């Protein structure tokens, strides 16, 4: 009875450690909500202000992707905001940001009045900011109209047309402008797979096992794999793992990987030739979107003497 109770405690402790390791791997991966930016194919940012208007300097400007060093359109995965960053050939930078009230998405055909700037804006306020390299004002009011907006995966802005009007720091002189942009076709979303080999080897002298598998992907990805194994024996359980194995995956042929480890989670037993269970938890960040993808595999394996 004492041996039976000890075995139950050992298995329970092993399960707890494995579960914690997997939970940790999952919780550090999420990127949802992060902003992303992509270069526009066609479009324009034009704006002007009356003499004395601070941001524009009372001048009129018009920029296109063809005439600038950068013409990026950005937005978060929540579809709650849209922005533009334009950098001229002379190095001058213009930034426009338009956000719906907290918890809302930008809706085509909507005018957002009483827009304020950070940090004065309250959660229920639309937010509007427009600035250049050396002219910026935190305090300001205004409005913007999103006449047209089309999204792709994960908040990717495919098309946007908007107008805006902003008053800086209580001024009665507004800067008025328009944003139009068309983006390239959205990149494919990351998809990958991890397969586990059903046979591994074990060095009986040390109890170290070598296991492996393959990884496949539809576009380049850096895949992190947490590999673990357990083997139920007559009076105990051997358990081990290797966390953070990196597999650099390219589309095309499956990419093989291997790893070796002893019974290092509960080292009171050593792996032996025979049946065992192999698990793999894999995750990778999508290089084109601020999201991550994960996959879990579990399979019965046979450990053979090395």
PDB file of N, CA and C in Angstrom, residues 151-231:
ATOM      1  N   UNK A 151     -11.357  45.469 -44.293  1.00  0.00           N
ATOM      2  CA  UNK A 151     -10.347  44.744 -43.523  1.00  0.00           C
ATOM      3  C   UNK A 151     -10.035  43.382 -44.138  1.00  0.00           C
ATOM      4  N   UNK A 152      -8.821  42.932 -43.903  1.00  0.00           N
ATOM      5  CA  UNK A 152      -8.406  41.577 -44.197  1.00  0.00           C
ATOM      6  C   UNK A 152      -8.216  40.830 -42.888  1.00  0.00           C
ATOM      7  N   UNK A 153      -7.388  39.777 -42.868  1.00  0.00           N
ATOM      8  CA  UNK A 153      -7.192  39.002 -41.636  1.00  0.00           C
ATOM      9  C   UNK A 153      -6.577  39.838 -40.513  1.00  0.00           C
ATOM     10  N   UNK A 154      -7.037  39.590 -39.296  1.00  0.00           N
ATOM     11  CA  UNK A 154      -6.424  40.150 -38.086  1.00  0.00           C
ATOM     12  C   UNK A 154      -6.301  41.671 -38.120  1.00  0.00           C
ATOM     13  N   UNK A 155      -7.307  42.352 -38.651  1.00  0.00           N
ATOM     14  CA  UNK A 155      -7.301  43.801 -38.665  1.00  0.00           C
ATOM     15  C   UNK A 155      -6.470  44.427 -39.755  1.00  0.00           C
ATOM     16  N   UNK A 156      -5.967  43.657 -40.695  1.00  0.00           N
ATOM     17  CA  UNK A 156      -5.198  44.189 -41.823  1.00  0.00           C
ATOM     18  C   UNK A 156      -6.093  45.125 -42.631  1.00  0.00           C
ATOM     19  N   UNK A 157      -5.691  46.387 -42.764  1.00  0.00           N
ATOM     20  CA  UNK A 157      -6.497  47.365 -43.491  1.00  0.00           C
ATOM     21  C   UNK A 157      -6.182  47.252 -44.984  1.00  0.00           C
ATOM     22  N   UNK A 158      -7.177  46.838 -45.759  1.00  0.00           N
ATOM     23  CA  UNK A 158      -6.989  46.676 -47.209  1.00  0.00           C
ATOM     24  C   UNK A 158      -7.281  47.976 -47.961  1.00  0.00           C
ATOM     25  N   UNK A 159      -8.306  48.709 -47.502  1.00  0.00           N
ATOM     26  CA  UNK A 159      -8.689  49.958 -48.154  1.00  0.00           C
ATOM     27  C   UNK A 159      -9.191  50.919 -47.083  1.00  0.00           C
ATOM     28  N   UNK A 160      -8.891  52.197 -47.230  1.00  0.00           N
ATOM     29  CA  UNK A 160      -9.402  53.192 -46.289  1.00  0.00           C
ATOM     30  C   UNK A 160      -9.510  54.545 -46.985  1.00  0.00           C
ATOM     31  N   UNK A 161     -10.628  55.227 -46.734  1.00  0.00           N
ATOM     32  CA  UNK A 161     -10.849  56.604 -47.168  1.00  0.00           C
ATOM     33  C   UNK A 161     -11.412  57.358 -45.976  1.00  0.00           C
ATOM     34  N   UNK A 162     -10.785  58.470 -45.608  1.00  0.00           N
ATOM     35  CA  UNK A 162     -11.212  59.219 -44.429  1.00  0.00           C
ATOM     36  C   UNK A 162     -10.853  60.687 -44.586  1.00  0.00           C
ATOM     37  N   UNK A 163     -11.596  61.533 -43.897  1.00  0.00           N
ATOM     38  CA  UNK A 163     -11.278  62.959 -43.810  1.00  0.00           C
ATOM     39  C   UNK A 163     -11.164  63.321 -42.336  1.00  0.00           C
ATOM     40  N   UNK A 164     -10.418  64.381 -42.027  1.00  0.00           N
ATOM     41  CA  UNK A 164     -10.253  64.774 -40.630  1.00  0.00           C
ATOM     42  C   UNK A 164     -10.111  66.283 -40.519  1.00  0.00           C
ATOM     43  N   UNK A 165     -10.413  66.768 -39.323  1.00  0.00           N
ATOM     44  CA  UNK A 165     -10.281  68.183 -38.990  1.00  0.00           C
ATOM     45  C   UNK A 165      -9.842  68.257 -37.536  1.00  0.00           C
ATOM     46  N   UNK A 166      -8.758  68.976 -37.276  1.00  0.00           N
ATOM     47  CA  UNK A 166      -8.233  69.013 -35.911  1.00  0.00           C
ATOM     48  C   UNK A 166      -7.805  70.428 -35.538  1.00  0.00           C
ATOM     49  N   UNK A 167      -8.176  70.786 -34.297  1.00  0.00           N
ATOM     50  CA  UNK A 167      -7.799  72.072 -33.715  1.00  0.00           C
ATOM     51  C   UNK A 167      -6.769  71.800 -32.621  1.00  0.00           C
ATOM     52  N   UNK A 168      -5.637  72.465 -32.697  1.00  0.00           N
ATOM     53  CA  UNK A 168      -4.541  72.216 -31.773  1.00  0.00           C
ATOM     54  C   UNK A 168      -4.583  73.177 -30.591  1.00  0.00           C
ATOM     55  N   UNK A 169      -4.625  72.617 -29.375  1.00  0.00           N
ATOM     56  CA  UNK A 169      -4.472  73.384 -28.131  1.00  0.00           C
ATOM     57  C   UNK A 169      -5.388  74.604 -28.061  1.00  0.00           C
ATOM     58  N   UNK A 170      -6.667  74.421 -28.371  1.00  0.00           N
ATOM     59  CA  UNK A 170      -7.636  75.500 -28.250  1.00  0.00           C
ATOM     60  C   UNK A 170      -7.627  76.502 -29.379  1.00  0.00           C
ATOM     61  N   UNK A 171      -6.847  76.264 -30.410  1.00  0.00           N
ATOM     62  CA  UNK A 171      -6.812  77.183 -31.538  1.00  0.00           C
ATOM     63  C   UNK A 171      -8.140  77.174 -32.282  1.00  0.00           C
ATOM     64  N   UNK A 172      -8.479  78.274 -32.918  1.00  0.00           N
ATOM     65  CA  UNK A 172      -9.680  78.346 -33.748  1.00  0.00           C
ATOM     66  C   UNK A 172      -9.355  78.060 -35.212  1.00  0.00           C
ATOM     67  N   UNK A 173      -8.098  77.738 -35.489  1.00  0.00           N
ATOM     68  CA  UNK A 173      -7.666  77.456 -36.852  1.00  0.00           C
ATOM     69  C   UNK A 173      -7.420  75.954 -36.999  1.00  0.00           C
ATOM     70  N   UNK A 174      -8.207  75.267 -37.818  1.00  0.00           N
ATOM     71  CA  UNK A 174      -8.029  73.826 -37.950  1.00  0.00           C
ATOM     72  C   UNK A 174      -7.066  73.464 -39.066  1.00  0.00           C
ATOM     73  N   UNK A 175      -6.495  72.253 -38.952  1.00  0.00           N
ATOM     74  CA  UNK A 175      -5.842  71.617 -40.080  1.00  0.00           C
ATOM     75  C   UNK A 175      -6.833  70.592 -40.608  1.00  0.00           C
ATOM     76  N   UNK A 176      -7.065  70.617 -41.921  1.00  0.00           N
ATOM     77  CA  UNK A 176      -8.028  69.708 -42.540  1.00  0.00           C
ATOM     78  C   UNK A 176      -7.308  68.833 -43.556  1.00  0.00           C
ATOM     79  N   UNK A 177      -7.695  67.544 -43.586  1.00  0.00           N
ATOM     80  CA  UNK A 177      -7.002  66.654 -44.505  1.00  0.00           C
ATOM     81  C   UNK A 177      -7.829  65.455 -44.930  1.00  0.00           C
ATOM     82  N   UNK A 178      -7.258  64.705 -45.860  1.00  0.00           N
ATOM     83  CA  UNK A 178      -7.881  63.497 -46.377  1.00  0.00           C
ATOM     84  C   UNK A 178      -6.832  62.392 -46.475  1.00  0.00           C
ATOM     85  N   UNK A 179      -7.278  61.178 -46.189  1.00  0.00           N
ATOM     86  CA  UNK A 179      -6.430  59.996 -46.326  1.00  0.00           C
ATOM     87  C   UNK A 179      -7.133  59.007 -47.245  1.00  0.00           C
ATOM     88  N   UNK A 180      -6.402  58.539 -48.249  1.00  0.00           N
ATOM     89  CA  UNK A 180      -6.890  57.499 -49.156  1.00  0.00           C
ATOM     90  C   UNK A 180      -5.763  56.488 -49.331  1.00  0.00           C
ATOM     91  N   UNK A 181      -6.074  55.217 -49.218  1.00  0.00           N
ATOM     92  CA  UNK A 181      -5.019  54.215 -49.366  1.00  0.00           C
ATOM     93  C   UNK A 181      -5.599  52.878 -49.804  1.00  0.00           C
ATOM     94  N   UNK A 182      -4.846  52.206 -50.662  1.00  0.00           N
ATOM     95  CA  UNK A 182      -5.143  50.837 -51.079  1.00  0.00           C
ATOM     96  C   UNK A 182      -3.898  50.011 -50.815  1.00  0.00           C
ATOM     97  N   UNK A 183      -4.091  48.878 -50.182  1.00  0.00           N
ATOM     98  CA  UNK A 183      -2.975  48.061 -49.739  1.00  0.00           C
ATOM     99  C   UNK A 183      -2.768  46.856 -50.643  1.00  0.00           C
ATOM    100  N   UNK A 184      -1.600  46.208 -50.558  1.00  0.00           N
ATOM    101  CA  UNK A 184      -1.398  44.972 -51.314  1.00  0.00           C
ATOM    102  C   UNK A 184      -2.310  43.862 -50.801  1.00  0.00           C
ATOM    103  N   UNK A 185      -2.429  42.816 -51.582  1.00  0.00           N
ATOM    104  CA  UNK A 185      -3.222  41.657 -51.152  1.00  0.00           C
ATOM    105  C   UNK A 185      -2.685  41.159 -49.813  1.00  0.00           C
ATOM    106  N   UNK A 186      -3.563  40.883 -48.842  1.00  0.00           N
ATOM    107  CA  UNK A 186      -3.072  40.456 -47.525  1.00  0.00           C
ATOM    108  C   UNK A 186      -2.230  39.186 -47.616  1.00  0.00           C
ATOM    109  N   UNK A 187      -1.147  39.116 -46.859  1.00  0.00           N
ATOM    110  CA  UNK A 187      -0.345  37.884 -46.830  1.00  0.00           C
ATOM    111  C   UNK A 187      -1.159  36.722 -46.285  1.00  0.00           C
ATOM    112  N   UNK A 188      -0.761  35.529 -46.647  1.00  0.00           N
ATOM    113  CA  UNK A 188      -1.411  34.342 -46.104  1.00  0.00           C
ATOM    114  C   UNK A 188      -1.203  34.279 -44.594  1.00  0.00           C
ATOM    115  N   UNK A 189      -2.173  33.761 -43.889  1.00  0.00           N
ATOM    116  CA  UNK A 189      -2.028  33.543 -42.454  1.00  0.00           C
ATOM    117  C   UNK A 189      -1.131  32.330 -42.217  1.00  0.00           C
ATOM    118  N   UNK A 190      -0.328  32.397 -41.164  1.00  0.00           N
ATOM    119  CA  UNK A 190       0.597  31.309 -40.869  1.00  0.00           C
ATOM    120  C   UNK A 190      -0.167  30.032 -40.507  1.00  0.00           C
ATOM    121  N   UNK A 191       0.245  28.943 -41.135  1.00  0.00           N
ATOM    122  CA  UNK A 191      -0.242  27.610 -40.775  1.00  0.00           C
ATOM    123  C   UNK A 191       0.967  26.687 -40.723  1.00  0.00           C
ATOM    124  N   UNK A 192       1.082  25.918 -39.657  1.00  0.00           N
ATOM    125  CA  UNK A 192       2.188  24.970 -39.566  1.00  0.00           C
ATOM    126  C   UNK A 192       1.718  23.700 -38.883  1.00  0.00           C
ATOM    127  N   UNK A 193       2.488  22.657 -39.061  1.00  0.00           N
ATOM    128  CA  UNK A 193       2.188  21.386 -38.415  1.00  0.00           C
ATOM    129  C   UNK A 193       3.445  20.780 -37.834  1.00  0.00           C
ATOM    130  N   UNK A 194       3.278  20.039 -36.750  1.00  0.00           N
ATOM    131  CA  UNK A 194       4.393  19.321 -36.129  1.00  0.00           C
ATOM    132  C   UNK A 194       4.004  17.852 -35.992  1.00  0.00           C
ATOM    133  N   UNK A 195       4.797  16.980 -36.589  1.00  0.00           N
ATOM    134  CA  UNK A 195       4.573  15.548 -36.489  1.00  0.00           C
ATOM    135  C   UNK A 195       5.630  14.919 -35.579  1.00  0.00           C
ATOM    136  N   UNK A 196       5.220  13.938 -34.791  1.00  0.00           N
ATOM    137  CA  UNK A 196       6.126  13.258 -33.866  1.00  0.00           C
ATOM    138  C   UNK A 196       6.430  11.857 -34.380  1.00  0.00           C
ATOM    139  N   UNK A 197       7.716  11.481 -34.374  1.00  0.00           N
ATOM    140  CA  UNK A 197       8.095  10.120 -34.749  1.00  0.00           C
ATOM    141  C   UNK A 197       7.579   9.138 -33.706  1.00  0.00           C
ATOM    142  N   UNK A 198       7.212   7.944 -34.134  1.00  0.00           N
ATOM    143  CA  UNK A 198       6.671   6.941 -33.215  1.00  0.00           C
ATOM    144  C   UNK A 198       7.742   6.014 -32.660  1.00  0.00           C
ATOM    145  N   UNK A 199       8.999   6.270 -33.011  1.00  0.00           N
ATOM    146  CA  UNK A 199      10.116   5.474 -32.484  1.00  0.00           C
ATOM    147  C   UNK A 199      11.209   6.411 -31.990  1.00  0.00           C
ATOM    148  N   UNK A 200      11.770   6.104 -30.839  1.00  0.00           N
ATOM    149  CA  UNK A 200      12.893   6.846 -30.289  1.00  0.00           C
ATOM    150  C   UNK A 200      13.937   5.885 -29.773  1.00  0.00           C
ATOM    151  N   UNK A 201      15.064   6.426 -29.320  1.00  0.00           N
ATOM    152  CA  UNK A 201      16.118   5.573 -28.777  1.00  0.00           C
ATOM    153  C   UNK A 201      16.386   5.946 -27.330  1.00  0.00           C
ATOM    154  N   UNK A 202      16.962   4.998 -26.587  1.00  0.00           N
ATOM    155  CA  UNK A 202      17.315   5.247 -25.196  1.00  0.00           C
ATOM    156  C   UNK A 202      18.685   4.646 -24.911  1.00  0.00           C
ATOM    157  N   UNK A 203      19.508   5.427 -24.238  1.00  0.00           N
ATOM    158  CA  UNK A 203      20.808   4.932 -23.780  1.00  0.00           C
ATOM    159  C   UNK A 203      20.583   4.342 -22.398  1.00  0.00           C
ATOM    160  N   UNK A 204      20.626   3.043 -22.257  1.00  0.00           N
ATOM    161  CA  UNK A 204      20.257   2.390 -20.998  1.00  0.00           C
ATOM    162  C   UNK A 204      21.191   2.765 -19.854  1.00  0.00           C
ATOM    163  N   UNK A 205      22.434   3.104 -20.180  1.00  0.00           N
ATOM    164  CA  UNK A 205      23.377   3.452 -19.120  1.00  0.00           C
ATOM    165  C   UNK A 205      23.004   4.767 -18.444  1.00  0.00           C
ATOM    166  N   UNK A 206      22.512   5.737 -19.214  1.00  0.00           N
ATOM    167  CA  UNK A 206      22.190   7.054 -18.670  1.00  0.00           C
ATOM    168  C   UNK A 206      20.688   7.333 -18.608  1.00  0.00           C
ATOM    169  N   UNK A 207      19.907   6.546 -19.331  1.00  0.00           N
ATOM    170  CA  UNK A 207      18.469   6.789 -19.379  1.00  0.00           C
ATOM    171  C   UNK A 207      18.078   7.944 -20.292  1.00  0.00           C
ATOM    172  N   UNK A 208      19.023   8.462 -21.083  1.00  0.00           N
ATOM    173  CA  UNK A 208      18.707   9.567 -21.981  1.00  0.00           C
ATOM    174  C   UNK A 208      18.032   9.049 -23.243  1.00  0.00           C
ATOM    175  N   UNK A 209      16.941   9.700 -23.615  1.00  0.00           N
ATOM    176  CA  UNK A 209      16.231   9.316 -24.822  1.00  0.00           C
ATOM    177  C   UNK A 209      16.458  10.356 -25.917  1.00  0.00           C
ATOM    178  N   UNK A 210      16.361   9.907 -27.159  1.00  0.00           N
ATOM    179  CA  UNK A 210      16.405  10.791 -28.317  1.00  0.00           C
ATOM    180  C   UNK A 210      15.127  10.583 -29.116  1.00  0.00           C
ATOM    181  N   UNK A 211      14.388  11.667 -29.289  1.00  0.00           N
ATOM    182  CA  UNK A 211      13.114  11.610 -30.006  1.00  0.00           C
ATOM    183  C   UNK A 211      13.118  12.713 -31.064  1.00  0.00           C
ATOM    184  N   UNK A 212      12.170  12.664 -31.960  1.00  0.00           N
ATOM    185  CA  UNK A 212      12.153  13.666 -33.004  1.00  0.00           C
ATOM    186  C   UNK A 212      10.864  13.670 -33.789  1.00  0.00           C
ATOM    187  N   UNK A 213      10.915  14.385 -34.907  1.00  0.00           N
ATOM    188  CA  UNK A 213       9.745  14.501 -35.759  1.00  0.00           C
ATOM    189  C   UNK A 213      10.052  15.443 -36.907  1.00  0.00           C
ATOM    190  N   UNK A 214       9.008  16.018 -37.471  1.00  0.00           N
ATOM    191  CA  UNK A 214       9.151  16.970 -38.570  1.00  0.00           C
ATOM    192  C   UNK A 214       8.215  18.149 -38.357  1.00  0.00           C
ATOM    193  N   UNK A 215       8.543  19.265 -39.006  1.00  0.00           N
ATOM    194  CA  UNK A 215       7.697  20.455 -38.974  1.00  0.00           C
ATOM    195  C   UNK A 215       7.458  20.909 -40.419  1.00  0.00           C
ATOM    196  N   UNK A 216       6.250  21.381 -40.684  1.00  0.00           N
ATOM    197  CA  UNK A 216       5.913  21.932 -41.996  1.00  0.00           C
ATOM    198  C   UNK A 216       5.248  23.286 -41.800  1.00  0.00           C
ATOM    199  N   UNK A 217       5.355  24.159 -42.804  1.00  0.00           N
ATOM    200  CA  UNK A 217       4.769  25.488 -42.702  1.00  0.00           C
ATOM    201  C   UNK A 217       4.457  26.017 -44.094  1.00  0.00           C
ATOM    202  N   UNK A 218       3.501  26.949 -44.169  1.00  0.00           N
ATOM    203  CA  UNK A 218       3.135  27.528 -45.460  1.00  0.00           C
ATOM    204  C   UNK A 218       3.913  28.806 -45.779  1.00  0.00           C
ATOM    205  N   UNK A 219       4.676  29.314 -44.813  1.00  0.00           N
ATOM    206  CA  UNK A 219       5.567  30.445 -45.039  1.00  0.00           C
ATOM    207  C   UNK A 219       6.631  30.410 -43.956  1.00  0.00           C
ATOM    208  N   UNK A 220       7.760  31.115 -44.129  1.00  0.00           N
ATOM    209  CA  UNK A 220       8.844  31.021 -43.151  1.00  0.00           C
ATOM    210  C   UNK A 220       8.360  31.289 -41.724  1.00  0.00           C
ATOM    211  N   UNK A 221       8.846  30.458 -40.800  1.00  0.00           N
ATOM    212  CA  UNK A 221       8.431  30.590 -39.397  1.00  0.00           C
ATOM    213  C   UNK A 221       9.529  30.047 -38.495  1.00  0.00           C
ATOM    214  N   UNK A 222       9.630  30.631 -37.337  1.00  0.00           N
ATOM    215  CA  UNK A 222      10.541  30.162 -36.288  1.00  0.00           C
ATOM    216  C   UNK A 222       9.670  29.483 -35.229  1.00  0.00           C
ATOM    217  N   UNK A 223       9.658  28.165 -35.234  1.00  0.00           N
ATOM    218  CA  UNK A 223       8.755  27.384 -34.395  1.00  0.00           C
ATOM    219  C   UNK A 223       9.473  26.965 -33.117  1.00  0.00           C
ATOM    220  N   UNK A 224       8.849  27.247 -31.990  1.00  0.00           N
ATOM    221  CA  UNK A 224       9.377  26.823 -30.690  1.00  0.00           C
ATOM    222  C   UNK A 224       8.561  25.625 -30.204  1.00  0.00           C
ATOM    223  N   UNK A 225       9.248  24.542 -29.866  1.00  0.00           N
ATOM    224  CA  UNK A 225       8.576  23.308 -29.472  1.00  0.00           C
ATOM    225  C   UNK A 225       8.994  22.915 -28.061  1.00  0.00           C
ATOM    226  N   UNK A 226       8.004  22.634 -27.227  1.00  0.00           N
ATOM    227  CA  UNK A 226       8.239  22.031 -25.921  1.00  0.00           C
ATOM    228  C   UNK A 226       7.938  20.540 -26.048  1.00  0.00           C
ATOM    229  N   UNK A 227       8.953  19.712 -25.858  1.00  0.00           N
ATOM    230  CA  UNK A 227       8.822  18.270 -26.021  1.00  0.00           C
ATOM    231  C   UNK A 227       8.892  17.610 -24.647  1.00  0.00           C
ATOM    232  N   UNK A 228       7.990  16.671 -24.389  1.00  0.00           N
ATOM    233  CA  UNK A 228       8.032  15.926 -23.129  1.00  0.00           C
ATOM    234  C   UNK A 228       7.678  14.471 -23.384  1.00  0.00           C
ATOM    235  N   UNK A 229       8.120  13.619 -22.495  1.00  0.00           N
ATOM    236  CA  UNK A 229       7.817  12.193 -22.603  1.00  0.00           C
ATOM    237  C   UNK A 229       7.610  11.624 -21.211  1.00  0.00           C
ATOM    238  N   UNK A 230       6.747  10.614 -21.133  1.00  0.00           N
ATOM    239  CA  UNK A 230       6.633   9.889 -19.868  1.00  0.00           C
ATOM    240  C   UNK A 230       6.468   8.405 -20.167  1.00  0.00           C
ATOM    241  N   UNK A 231       6.958   7.610 -19.230  1.00  0.00           N
ATOM    242  CA  UNK A 231       6.930   6.156 -19.382  1.00  0.00           C
ATOM    243  C   UNK A 231       6.500   5.542 -18.058  1.00  0.00           C
TER     244      UNK A 231
END
